[in-house]
Tab-separated table of C-alpha atoms in Angstrom:
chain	number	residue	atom	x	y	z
A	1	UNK	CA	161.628	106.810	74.691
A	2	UNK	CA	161.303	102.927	75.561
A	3	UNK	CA	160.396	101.163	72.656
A	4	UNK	CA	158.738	97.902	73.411
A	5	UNK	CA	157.591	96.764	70.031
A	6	UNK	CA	160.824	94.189	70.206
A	7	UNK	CA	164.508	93.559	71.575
A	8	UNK	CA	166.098	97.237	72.046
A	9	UNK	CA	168.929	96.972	69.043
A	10	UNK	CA	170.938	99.954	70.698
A	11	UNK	CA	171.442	98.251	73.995
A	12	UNK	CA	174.395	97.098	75.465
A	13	UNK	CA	172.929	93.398	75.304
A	14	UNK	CA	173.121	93.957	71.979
A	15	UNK	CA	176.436	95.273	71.679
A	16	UNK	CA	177.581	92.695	73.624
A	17	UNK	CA	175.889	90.187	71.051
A	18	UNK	CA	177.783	91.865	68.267
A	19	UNK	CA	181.016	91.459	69.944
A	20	UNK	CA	180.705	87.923	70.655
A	21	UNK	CA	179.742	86.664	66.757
A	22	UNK	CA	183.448	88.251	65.996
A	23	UNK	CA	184.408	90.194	62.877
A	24	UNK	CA	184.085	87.654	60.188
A	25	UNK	CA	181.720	88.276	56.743
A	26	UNK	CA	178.569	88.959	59.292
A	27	UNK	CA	179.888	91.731	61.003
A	28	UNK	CA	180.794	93.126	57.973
A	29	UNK	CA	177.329	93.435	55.917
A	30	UNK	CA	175.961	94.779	59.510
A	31	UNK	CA	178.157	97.570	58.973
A	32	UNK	CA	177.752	97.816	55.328
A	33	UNK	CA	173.683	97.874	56.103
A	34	UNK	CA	173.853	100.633	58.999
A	35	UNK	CA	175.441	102.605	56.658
A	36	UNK	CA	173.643	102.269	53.850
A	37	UNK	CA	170.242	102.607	55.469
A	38	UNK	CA	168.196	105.142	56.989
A	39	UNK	CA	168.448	104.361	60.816
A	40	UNK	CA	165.429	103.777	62.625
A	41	UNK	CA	164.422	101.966	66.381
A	42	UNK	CA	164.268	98.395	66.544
A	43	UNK	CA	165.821	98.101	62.980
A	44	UNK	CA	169.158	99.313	62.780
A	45	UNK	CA	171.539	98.073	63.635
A	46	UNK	CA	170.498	94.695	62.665
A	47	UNK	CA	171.190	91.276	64.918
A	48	UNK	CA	172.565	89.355	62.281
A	49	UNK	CA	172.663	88.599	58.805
A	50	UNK	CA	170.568	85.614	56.290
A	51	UNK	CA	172.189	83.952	54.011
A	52	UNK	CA	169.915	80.978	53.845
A	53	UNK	CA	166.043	80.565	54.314
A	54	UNK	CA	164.491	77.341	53.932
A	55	UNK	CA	161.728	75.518	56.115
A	56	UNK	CA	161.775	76.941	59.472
A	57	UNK	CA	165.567	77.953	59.328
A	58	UNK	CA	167.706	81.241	58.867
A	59	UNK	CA	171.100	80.602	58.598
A	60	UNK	CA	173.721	83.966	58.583
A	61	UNK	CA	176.649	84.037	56.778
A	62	UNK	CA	178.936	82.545	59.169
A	63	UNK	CA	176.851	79.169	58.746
A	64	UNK	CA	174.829	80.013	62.127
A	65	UNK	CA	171.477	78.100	61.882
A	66	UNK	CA	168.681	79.691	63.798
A	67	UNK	CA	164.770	78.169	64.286
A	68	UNK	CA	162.694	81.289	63.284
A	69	UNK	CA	159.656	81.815	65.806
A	70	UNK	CA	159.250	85.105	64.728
A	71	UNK	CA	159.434	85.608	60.824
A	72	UNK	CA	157.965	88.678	61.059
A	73	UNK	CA	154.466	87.097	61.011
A	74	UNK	CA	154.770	85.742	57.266
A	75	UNK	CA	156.201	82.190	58.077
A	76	UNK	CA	153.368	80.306	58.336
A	77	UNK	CA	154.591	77.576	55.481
A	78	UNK	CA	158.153	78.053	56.216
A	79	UNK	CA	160.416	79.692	53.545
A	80	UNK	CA	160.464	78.573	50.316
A	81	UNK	CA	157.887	76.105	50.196
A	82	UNK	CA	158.180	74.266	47.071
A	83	UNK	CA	154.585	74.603	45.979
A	84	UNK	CA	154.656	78.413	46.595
A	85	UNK	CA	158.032	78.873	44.812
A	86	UNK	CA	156.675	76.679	42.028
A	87	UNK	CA	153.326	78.682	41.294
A	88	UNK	CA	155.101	82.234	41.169
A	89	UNK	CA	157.646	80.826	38.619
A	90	UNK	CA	154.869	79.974	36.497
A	91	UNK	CA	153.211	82.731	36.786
A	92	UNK	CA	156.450	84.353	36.069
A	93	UNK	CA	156.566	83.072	32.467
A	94	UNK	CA	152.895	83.384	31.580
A	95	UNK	CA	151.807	86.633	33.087
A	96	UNK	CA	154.544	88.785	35.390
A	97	UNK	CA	152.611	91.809	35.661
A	98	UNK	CA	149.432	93.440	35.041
A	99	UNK	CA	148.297	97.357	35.279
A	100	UNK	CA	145.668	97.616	37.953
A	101	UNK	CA	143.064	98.685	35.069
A	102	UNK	CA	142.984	95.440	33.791
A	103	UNK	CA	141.965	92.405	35.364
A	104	UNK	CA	143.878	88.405	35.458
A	105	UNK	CA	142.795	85.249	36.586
A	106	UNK	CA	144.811	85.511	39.350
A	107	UNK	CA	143.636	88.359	41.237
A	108	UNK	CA	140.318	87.548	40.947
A	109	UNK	CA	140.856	83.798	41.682
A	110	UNK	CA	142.394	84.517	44.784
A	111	UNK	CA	139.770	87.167	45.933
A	112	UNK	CA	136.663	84.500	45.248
A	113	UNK	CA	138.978	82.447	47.391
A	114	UNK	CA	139.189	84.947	50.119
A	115	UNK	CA	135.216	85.760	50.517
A	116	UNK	CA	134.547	81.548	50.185
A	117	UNK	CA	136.932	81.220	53.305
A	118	UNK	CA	135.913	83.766	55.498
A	119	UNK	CA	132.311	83.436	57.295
A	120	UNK	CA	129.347	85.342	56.742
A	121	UNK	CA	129.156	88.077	53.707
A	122	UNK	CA	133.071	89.200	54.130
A	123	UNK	CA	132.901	88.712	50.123
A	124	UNK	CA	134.042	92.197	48.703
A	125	UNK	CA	138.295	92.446	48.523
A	126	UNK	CA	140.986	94.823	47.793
A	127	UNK	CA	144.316	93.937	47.527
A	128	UNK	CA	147.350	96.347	48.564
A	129	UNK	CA	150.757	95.590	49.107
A	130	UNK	CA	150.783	96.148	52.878
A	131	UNK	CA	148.877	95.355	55.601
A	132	UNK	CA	149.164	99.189	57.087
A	133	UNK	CA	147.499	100.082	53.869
A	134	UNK	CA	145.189	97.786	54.131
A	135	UNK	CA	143.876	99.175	57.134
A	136	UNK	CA	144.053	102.787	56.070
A	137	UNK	CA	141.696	101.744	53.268
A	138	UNK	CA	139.228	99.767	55.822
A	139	UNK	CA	139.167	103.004	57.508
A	140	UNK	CA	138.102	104.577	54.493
A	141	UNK	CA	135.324	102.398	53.389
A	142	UNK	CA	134.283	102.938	57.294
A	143	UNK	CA	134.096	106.378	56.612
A	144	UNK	CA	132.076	106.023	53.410
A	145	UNK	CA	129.553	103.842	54.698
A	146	UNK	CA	128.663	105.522	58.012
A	147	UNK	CA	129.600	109.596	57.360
A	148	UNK	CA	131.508	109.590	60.139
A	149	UNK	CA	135.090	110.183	60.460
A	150	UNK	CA	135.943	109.322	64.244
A	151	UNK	CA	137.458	105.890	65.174
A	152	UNK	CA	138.162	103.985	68.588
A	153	UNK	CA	141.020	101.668	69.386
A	154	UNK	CA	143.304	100.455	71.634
A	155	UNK	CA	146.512	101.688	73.537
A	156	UNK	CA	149.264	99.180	72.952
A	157	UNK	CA	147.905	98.475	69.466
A	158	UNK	CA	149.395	98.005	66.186
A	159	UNK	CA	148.019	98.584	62.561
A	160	UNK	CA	150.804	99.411	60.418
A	161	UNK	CA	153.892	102.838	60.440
A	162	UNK	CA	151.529	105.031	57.978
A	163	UNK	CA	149.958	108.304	59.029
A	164	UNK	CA	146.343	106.908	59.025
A	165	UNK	CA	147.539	103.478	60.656
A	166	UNK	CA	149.964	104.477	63.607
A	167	UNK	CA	147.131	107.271	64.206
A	168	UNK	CA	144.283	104.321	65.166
A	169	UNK	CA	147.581	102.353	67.114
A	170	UNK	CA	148.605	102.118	70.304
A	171	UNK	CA	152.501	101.768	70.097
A	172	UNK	CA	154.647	105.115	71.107
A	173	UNK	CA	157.301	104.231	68.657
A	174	UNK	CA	155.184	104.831	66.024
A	175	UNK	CA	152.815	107.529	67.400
A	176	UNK	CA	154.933	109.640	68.988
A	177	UNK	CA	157.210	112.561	68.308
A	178	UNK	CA	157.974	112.785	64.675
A	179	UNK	CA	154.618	110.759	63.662
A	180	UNK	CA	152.272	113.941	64.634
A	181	UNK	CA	150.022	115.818	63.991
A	182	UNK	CA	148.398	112.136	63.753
A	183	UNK	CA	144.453	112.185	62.268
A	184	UNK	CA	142.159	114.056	64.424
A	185	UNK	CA	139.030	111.739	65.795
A	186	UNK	CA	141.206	108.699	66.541
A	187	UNK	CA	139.994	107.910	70.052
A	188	UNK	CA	141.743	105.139	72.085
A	189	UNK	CA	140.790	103.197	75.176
A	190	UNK	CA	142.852	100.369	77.367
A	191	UNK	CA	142.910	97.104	75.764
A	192	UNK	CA	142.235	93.824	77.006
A	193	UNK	CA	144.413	92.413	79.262
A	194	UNK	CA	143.860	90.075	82.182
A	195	UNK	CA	146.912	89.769	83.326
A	196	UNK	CA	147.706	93.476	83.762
A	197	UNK	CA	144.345	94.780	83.656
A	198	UNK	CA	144.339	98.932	83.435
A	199	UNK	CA	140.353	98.517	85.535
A	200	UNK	CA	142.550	97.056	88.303
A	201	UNK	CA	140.623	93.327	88.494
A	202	UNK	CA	142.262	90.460	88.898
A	203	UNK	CA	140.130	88.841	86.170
A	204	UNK	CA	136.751	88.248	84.185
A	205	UNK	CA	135.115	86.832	86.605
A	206	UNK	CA	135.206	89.919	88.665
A	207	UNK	CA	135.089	92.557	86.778
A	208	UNK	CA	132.140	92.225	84.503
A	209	UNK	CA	134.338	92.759	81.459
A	210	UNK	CA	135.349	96.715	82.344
A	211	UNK	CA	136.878	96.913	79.361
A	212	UNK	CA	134.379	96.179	76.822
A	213	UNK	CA	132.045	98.367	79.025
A	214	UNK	CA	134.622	101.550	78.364
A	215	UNK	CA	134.348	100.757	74.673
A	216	UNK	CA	130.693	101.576	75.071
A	217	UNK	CA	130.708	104.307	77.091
A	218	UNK	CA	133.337	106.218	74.725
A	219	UNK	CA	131.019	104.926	71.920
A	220	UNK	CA	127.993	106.669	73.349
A	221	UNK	CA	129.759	109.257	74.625
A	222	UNK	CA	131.137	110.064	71.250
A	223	UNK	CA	127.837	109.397	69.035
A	224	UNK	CA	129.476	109.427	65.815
A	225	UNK	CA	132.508	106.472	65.441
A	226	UNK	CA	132.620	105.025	62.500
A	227	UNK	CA	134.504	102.004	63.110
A	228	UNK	CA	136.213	99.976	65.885
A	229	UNK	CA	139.743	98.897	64.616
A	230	UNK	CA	141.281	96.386	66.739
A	231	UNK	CA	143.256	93.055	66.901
A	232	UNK	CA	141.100	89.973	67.462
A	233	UNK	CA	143.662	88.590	69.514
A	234	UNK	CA	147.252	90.698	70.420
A	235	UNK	CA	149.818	89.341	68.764
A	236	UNK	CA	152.335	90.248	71.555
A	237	UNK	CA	150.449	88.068	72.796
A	238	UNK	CA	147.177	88.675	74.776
A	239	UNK	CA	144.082	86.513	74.743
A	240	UNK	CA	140.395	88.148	75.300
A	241	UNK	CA	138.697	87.306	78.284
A	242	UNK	CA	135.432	85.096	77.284
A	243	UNK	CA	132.736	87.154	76.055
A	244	UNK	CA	134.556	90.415	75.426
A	245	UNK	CA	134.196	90.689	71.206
A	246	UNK	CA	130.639	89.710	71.528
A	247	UNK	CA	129.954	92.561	74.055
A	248	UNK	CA	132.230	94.986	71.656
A	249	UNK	CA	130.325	93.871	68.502
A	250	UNK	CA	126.705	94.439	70.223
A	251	UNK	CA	128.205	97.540	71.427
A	252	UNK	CA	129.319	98.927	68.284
A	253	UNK	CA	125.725	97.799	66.468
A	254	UNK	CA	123.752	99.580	69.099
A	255	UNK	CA	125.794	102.930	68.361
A	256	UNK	CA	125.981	102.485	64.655
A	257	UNK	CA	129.813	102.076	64.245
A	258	UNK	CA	131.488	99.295	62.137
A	259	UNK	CA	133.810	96.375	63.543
A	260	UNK	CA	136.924	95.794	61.952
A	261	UNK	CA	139.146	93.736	62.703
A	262	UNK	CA	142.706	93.449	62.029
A	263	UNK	CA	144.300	89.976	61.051
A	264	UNK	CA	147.215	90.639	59.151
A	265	UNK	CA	149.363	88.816	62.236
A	266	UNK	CA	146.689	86.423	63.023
A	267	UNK	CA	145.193	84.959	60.394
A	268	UNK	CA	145.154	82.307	58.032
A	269	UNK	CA	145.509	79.437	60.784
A	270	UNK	CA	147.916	80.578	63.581
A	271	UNK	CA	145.628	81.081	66.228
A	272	UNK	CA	144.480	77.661	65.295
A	273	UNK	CA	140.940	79.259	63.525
A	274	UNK	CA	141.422	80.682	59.739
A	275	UNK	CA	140.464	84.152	61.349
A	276	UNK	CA	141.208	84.380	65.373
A	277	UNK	CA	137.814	85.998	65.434
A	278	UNK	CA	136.238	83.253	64.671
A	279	UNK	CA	137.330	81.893	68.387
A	280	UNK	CA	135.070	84.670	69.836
A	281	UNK	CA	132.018	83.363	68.130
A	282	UNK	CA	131.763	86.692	65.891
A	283	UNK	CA	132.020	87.646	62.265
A	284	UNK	CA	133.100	91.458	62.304
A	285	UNK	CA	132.093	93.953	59.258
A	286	UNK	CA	135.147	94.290	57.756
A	287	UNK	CA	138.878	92.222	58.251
A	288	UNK	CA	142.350	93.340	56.723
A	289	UNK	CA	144.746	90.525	56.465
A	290	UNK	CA	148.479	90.257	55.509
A	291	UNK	CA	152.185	89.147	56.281
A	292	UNK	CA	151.727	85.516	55.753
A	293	UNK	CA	149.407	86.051	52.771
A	294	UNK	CA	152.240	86.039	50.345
A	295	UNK	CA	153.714	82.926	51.400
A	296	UNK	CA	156.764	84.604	53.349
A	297	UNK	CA	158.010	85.348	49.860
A	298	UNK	CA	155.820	88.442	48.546
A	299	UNK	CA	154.221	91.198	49.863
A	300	UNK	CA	150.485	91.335	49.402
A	301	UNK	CA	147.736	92.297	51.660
A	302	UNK	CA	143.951	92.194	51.689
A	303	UNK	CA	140.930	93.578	52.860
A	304	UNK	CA	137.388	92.023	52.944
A	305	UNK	CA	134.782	93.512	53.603
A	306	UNK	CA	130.798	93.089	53.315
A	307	UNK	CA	129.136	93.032	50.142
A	308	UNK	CA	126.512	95.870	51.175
A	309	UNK	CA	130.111	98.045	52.415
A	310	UNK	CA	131.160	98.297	48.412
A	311	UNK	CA	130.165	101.705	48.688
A	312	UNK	CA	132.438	103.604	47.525
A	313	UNK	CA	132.848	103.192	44.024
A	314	UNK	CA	132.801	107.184	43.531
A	315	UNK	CA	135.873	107.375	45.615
A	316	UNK	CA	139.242	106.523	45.193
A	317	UNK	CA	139.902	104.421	48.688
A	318	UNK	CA	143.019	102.225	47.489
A	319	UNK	CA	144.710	102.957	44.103
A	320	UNK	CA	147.983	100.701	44.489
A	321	UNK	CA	150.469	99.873	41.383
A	322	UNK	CA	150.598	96.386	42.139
A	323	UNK	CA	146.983	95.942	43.374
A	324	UNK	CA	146.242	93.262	40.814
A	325	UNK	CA	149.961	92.031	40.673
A	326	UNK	CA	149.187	88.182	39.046
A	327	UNK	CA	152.516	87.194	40.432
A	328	UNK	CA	151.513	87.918	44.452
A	329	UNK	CA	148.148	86.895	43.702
A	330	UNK	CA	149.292	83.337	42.961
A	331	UNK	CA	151.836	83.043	45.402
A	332	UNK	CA	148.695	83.801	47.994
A	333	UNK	CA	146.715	80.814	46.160
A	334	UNK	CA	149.231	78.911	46.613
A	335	UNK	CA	149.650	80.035	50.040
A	336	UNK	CA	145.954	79.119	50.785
A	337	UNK	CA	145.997	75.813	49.367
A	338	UNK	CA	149.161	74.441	51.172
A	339	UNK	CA	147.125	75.801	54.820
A	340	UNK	CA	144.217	73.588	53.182
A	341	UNK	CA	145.964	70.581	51.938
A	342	UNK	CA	148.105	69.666	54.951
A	343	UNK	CA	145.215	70.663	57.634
A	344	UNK	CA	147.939	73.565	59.088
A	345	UNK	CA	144.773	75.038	61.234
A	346	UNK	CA	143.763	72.335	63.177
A	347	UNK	CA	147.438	71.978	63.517
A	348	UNK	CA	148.543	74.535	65.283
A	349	UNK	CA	145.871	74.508	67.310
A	350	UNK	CA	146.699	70.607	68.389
A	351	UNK	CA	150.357	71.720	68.252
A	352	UNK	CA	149.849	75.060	70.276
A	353	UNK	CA	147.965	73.139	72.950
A	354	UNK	CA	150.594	70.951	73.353
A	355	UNK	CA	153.365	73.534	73.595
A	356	UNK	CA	152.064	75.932	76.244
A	357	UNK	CA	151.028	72.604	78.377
A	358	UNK	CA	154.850	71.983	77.913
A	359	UNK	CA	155.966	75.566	79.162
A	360	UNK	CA	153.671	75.714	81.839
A	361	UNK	CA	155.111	72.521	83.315
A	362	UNK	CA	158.163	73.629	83.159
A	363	UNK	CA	158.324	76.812	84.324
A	364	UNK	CA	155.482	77.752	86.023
A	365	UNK	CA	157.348	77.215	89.255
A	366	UNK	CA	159.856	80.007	88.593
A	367	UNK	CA	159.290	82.949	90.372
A	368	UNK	CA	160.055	85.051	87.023
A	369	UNK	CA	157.288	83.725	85.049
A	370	UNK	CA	154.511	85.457	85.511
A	371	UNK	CA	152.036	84.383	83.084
A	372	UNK	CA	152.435	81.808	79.436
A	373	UNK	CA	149.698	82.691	76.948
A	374	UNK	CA	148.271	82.326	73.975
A	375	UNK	CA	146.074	80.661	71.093
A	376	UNK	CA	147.728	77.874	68.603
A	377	UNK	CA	151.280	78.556	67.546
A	378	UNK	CA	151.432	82.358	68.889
A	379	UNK	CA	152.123	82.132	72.707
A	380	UNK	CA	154.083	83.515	75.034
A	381	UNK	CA	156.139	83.687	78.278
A	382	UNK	CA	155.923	87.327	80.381
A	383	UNK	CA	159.309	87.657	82.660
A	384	UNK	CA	158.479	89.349	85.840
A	385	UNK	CA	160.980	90.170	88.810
A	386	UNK	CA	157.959	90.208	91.194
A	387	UNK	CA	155.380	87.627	90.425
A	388	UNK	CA	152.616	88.578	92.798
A	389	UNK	CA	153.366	92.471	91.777
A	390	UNK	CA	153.396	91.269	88.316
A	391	UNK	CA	156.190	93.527	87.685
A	392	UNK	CA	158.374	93.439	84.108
A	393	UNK	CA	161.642	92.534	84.547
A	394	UNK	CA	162.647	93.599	80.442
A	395	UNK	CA	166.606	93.115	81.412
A	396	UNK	CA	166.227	89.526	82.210
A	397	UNK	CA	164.017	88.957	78.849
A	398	UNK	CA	166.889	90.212	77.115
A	399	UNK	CA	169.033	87.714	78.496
A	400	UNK	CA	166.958	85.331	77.625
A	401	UNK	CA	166.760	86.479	74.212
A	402	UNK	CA	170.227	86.220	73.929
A	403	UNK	CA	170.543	82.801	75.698
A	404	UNK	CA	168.351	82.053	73.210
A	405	UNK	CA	169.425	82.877	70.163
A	406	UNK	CA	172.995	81.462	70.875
A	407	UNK	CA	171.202	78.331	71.351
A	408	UNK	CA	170.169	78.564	67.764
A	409	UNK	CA	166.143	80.001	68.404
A	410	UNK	CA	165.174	83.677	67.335
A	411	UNK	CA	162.012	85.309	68.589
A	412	UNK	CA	160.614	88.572	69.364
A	413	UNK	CA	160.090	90.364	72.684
A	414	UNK	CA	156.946	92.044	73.025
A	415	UNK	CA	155.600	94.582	75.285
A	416	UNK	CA	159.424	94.729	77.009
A	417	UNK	CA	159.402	91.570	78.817
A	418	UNK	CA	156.966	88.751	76.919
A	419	UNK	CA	158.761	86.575	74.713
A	420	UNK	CA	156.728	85.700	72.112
A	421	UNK	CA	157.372	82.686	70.267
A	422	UNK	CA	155.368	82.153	66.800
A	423	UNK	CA	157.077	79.235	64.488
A	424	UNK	CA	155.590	78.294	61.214
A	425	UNK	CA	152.765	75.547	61.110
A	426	UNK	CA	155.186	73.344	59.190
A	427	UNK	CA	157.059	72.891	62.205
A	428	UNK	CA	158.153	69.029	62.853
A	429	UNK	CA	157.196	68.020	66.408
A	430	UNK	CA	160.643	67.702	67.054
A	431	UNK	CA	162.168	71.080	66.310
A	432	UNK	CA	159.036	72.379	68.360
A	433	UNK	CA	159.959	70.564	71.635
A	434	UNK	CA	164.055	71.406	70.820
A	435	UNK	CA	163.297	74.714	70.517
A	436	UNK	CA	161.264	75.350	73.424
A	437	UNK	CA	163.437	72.971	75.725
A	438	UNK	CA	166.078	75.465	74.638
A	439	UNK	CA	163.966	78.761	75.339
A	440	UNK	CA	163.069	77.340	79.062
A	441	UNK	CA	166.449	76.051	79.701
A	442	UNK	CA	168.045	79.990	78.958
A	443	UNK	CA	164.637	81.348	81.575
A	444	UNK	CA	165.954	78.648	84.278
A	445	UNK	CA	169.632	80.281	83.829
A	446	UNK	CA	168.958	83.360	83.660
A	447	UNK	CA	166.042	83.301	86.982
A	448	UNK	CA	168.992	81.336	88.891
A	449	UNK	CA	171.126	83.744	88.367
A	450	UNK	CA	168.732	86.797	89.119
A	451	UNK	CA	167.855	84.789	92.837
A	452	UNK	CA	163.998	84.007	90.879
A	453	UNK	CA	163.907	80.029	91.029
C-alpha cells in the first residue's frame, strides 16, 4: 500500500536519515521505542527523538534543535506556554480530577466559552479526549436527530483511526485492509480540489462547482443521509473553491441531512478565522474540534453542536472517563485566552499572507512547484516532476524533507508530494522567514539536481 498521510518511515530516505544522525543516545531510544511498541505505518520507526519542547522548538537528545511546522496540529501557542503550564498546576492542587457524574467549574467554564465563541446556536458541548471520538459522537447525535443512519464524505479525508471515524474518511491507511468491515451507509464522493480536480476542470470558473453538484446528486440519490462530515478546509492542505460550502450547506438543507464539520486541525485561529468555516460565509449544524485545544500539552476534544440537536439525552452518545477532567478543561481556558489576548487569529492570517507571498516569489519559477496553497499559517508547497501534467514527484518531496530537517525545520508531507508547513501562531517573524528561506533553499537543490529549475 502507499501511505500518503506523511513521510514513508520505512523508506530508504529514511534509513539513510538514520544512518547519518550516527549511533549516539538518539539512535538508541529509536531502537529501544521500535521495540517496545506495537509497529504501525508512518509511526514506527520514529525520525528522531525530543528531549526538549519549548516555544516553537524540539530539540533531540543529541542537542539537535528543530522549528516544528507540524506539531501534530496542537502547537498553536508553542510548547509550554507559561500561562497554560501555570493554570493546569493550579488546577493540579485544587481539583486534579473529577468523575464524569459530577460537575466542576472548569468543564463547564470552558464549554460556555466554547458556544460564546463559535457563531450562531453551536451552544450545546461534549468533551472527549480525542478528536476521532469526537466525531464518532457527532455522528451519533446526527443519527438521533434525523433517524437516519447513512453519511457522505470525502475520499482523501481524515476524521480520526476509530471504526466509526476511518469509516466516514478518505485515507487508505486507515480504511483499508485490517480496518474492515467499516460501518455500512458511509458513502464517499471526490473532494474539492482545484488543482487536481477528479471532474477534470481546470478550475471554478469552468466548472460550475462539479463537486458540490455530486454532493447533491448522491444526496438525492440516497434520500436518507443524515449528516455531511467533512473538513472545512484540508489540512494537507486544500482550499475550497469560492462558493462551494454554501452550495453543500443549501444542498444538505434541501435533502434534510445535517452539516458537520470537522475542525479539530483547523480551528481555533490557524486558518486565520476561529473556525475555517467561518471563511466560507457558513455556520454548519454541528463542529468537532481538537489537537490544539489542550494547549499542545493535554488531550481534550470537543464537540458543539446546536441547542435544538441535544436530543439525545435517552442515549448514551459519549460516556468518556475523563469527559469532565478539570485539569484539561483549564488547560483549554487557558488555551483560549492566550489565542484572545495576543490577537493569534488575525495573526496568522497577516502572517500567513505574508508567507505564501514569500514562497510564491521564490519558487514559483521552478518547474517542480506546481502549486503553494493555503489559508493563514497552514500552507503548502505540491512538488511535481511535470508541471503542466501536474504530476507528483513524492521522491523529490522526500528529499526535501530531509534537506529540510537537517537544516533544522520539521514538517509533514501530505498527500505524497505537498509539504505542508503549519508553525505555531507564536512564531517570531524571524524564525518564520529562516525557516521558510531554509525550506525553499532545500526545493532549489533538490529541482537542480532533478534537471526542474
Amino acid at each position: 500500500m502507499q501511505h500518503v498521510e506523511g513521510e514513508d518511515n520505512r523508506s530508504e530516505a529514511r534509513a539513510a536519515w538514520a544512518r547519518a544522525q550516527g549511533a549516539g543516545p538518539g539512535a538508541a531510544l529509536i531502537a529501544r521505542d521500535a521495540e517496545a511498541f506495537l509497529h504501525q505505518s508512518l509511526s514506527s520507526p520514529c525520525v528522531s527523538t525530543i528531549a526538549r519542547a519549548e516555544g516553537i522548538w524540539i530539540e533531540d537528545l543529541e542537542g539537535r534543535r528543530y522549528m516544528d511546522f507540524h506539531g501534530n496540529s496542537v502547537h498553536h501557542l508553542g510548547y509550554g506556554h507559561p500561562k497554560v503550564i501555570a493554570a493546569i498546576k493550579d488546577q493540579l492542587d485544587a481539583l486534579p480530577f473529577a468523575p464524569r457524574r459530577f460537575t466542576n467549574e472548569p468543564a463547564v467554564a470552558l464549554a460556555e466559552k466554547l458556544g460564546a465563541l463559535a457563531p450562531g446556536d453551536l451552544s450545546k458541548v461534549l468533551f472527549t479526549t480525542g478528536g476521532s471520538d469526537a466525531n464518532e459522537v457527532a455522528l451519533k447525535i446526527a443519527r438521533a436527530a434525523t433517524g437516519r443512519f447513512k453519511t457522505l464524505s470525502f475520499w482523501d479525508a481524515f476524521h480520526g483511526a476509530g471504526f466509526g471515524a476511518a469509516s466516514v474518511g478518505g485515507e487508505a491507511t486507515f480504511r483499508s485492509h485490517i480496518a474492515g468491515p467499516l460501518l455500512p451507509g458511509a458513502e464517499h464522493v471526490a473532494p474539492f480540489h482545484c488543482y487536481h480536480c477528479a471532474y477534470g476542470h481546470p478550475g471554478p470558473e469552468a466548472c460550475g462547482l462539479a463537486c458540490a453538484k455530486m454532493v447533491e446528486y448522491v444526496l438525492a440519490r440516497e434520500g436518507d443521509v443524515a449528516a455531511v462530515i467533512a473538513e472545512p478546509m484540508r489540512a494537507v492542505p486544500v482550499v475550497p473553491p469560492p462558493g462551494y460550502w454554501q452550495a453543500v450547506q443549501a444542498a444538505c438543507h434541501r435533502h434534510g441531512a445535517l452539516l458537520i464539520m470537522d475542525e479539530i486541525p483547523t480551528g481555533l485561529g490557524k486558518t486565520g478565522e476561529m473556525f475555517a468555516f467561518e471563511h466560507d460565509g457558513i455556520t454548519p449544524d454541528i463542529v468537532t474540534l481538537g489537537k490544539a485545544l489542550g494547549g499542545g500539552v493535554l488531550p481534550i476534544a470537543a464537540v458543539l453542536a446546536r441547542r435544538d440537536l441535544d436530543v439525545c439525552g435517552e442515549f448514551a452518545i459519549g460516556h468518556y472517563t475523563h469527559e469532565k477532567n478539570p485539569v484539561t478543561a483549564r488547560a483549554a481556558l487557558a488555551t483560549l485566552e492566550v489565542i484572545e489576548e495576543e490577537d493569534l487569529v488575525a495573526r496568522a492570517a497577516r502572517l500567513g499572507e505574508a508567507a505564501q507571498a514569500r514562497l510564491r516569489g521564490r519558487l514559483s519559477g521552478l518547474a517542480s512547484v506546481g502549486d503553494i496553497r493555503g489559508r493563514g499559517l497552514m500552507f503548502g508547497v505540491e512538488i511535481v516532476r511535470d508541471r503542466e501534467g501536474r504530476v507528483p514527484a513524492p521522491d523529490l518531496a522526500e528529499q526535501i524533507y530531509y534537506r529540510s530537517l537537517a537544516a533544522g525545520v520539521s514538517f509533514k508531507i501530505s498527500a505524497g508530494n505537498v509539504l505542508t508547513l503549519s508553525p505555531p501562531l507564536v512564531i517570531a517573524e524571524e524564525d518564520l522567514w529562516t525557516a521558510l528561506d531554509h525550506v525553499a533553499a532545500a526545493v532549489e537543490a533538490v529541482s537542480e539536481a532533478a534537471g526542474l529549475c
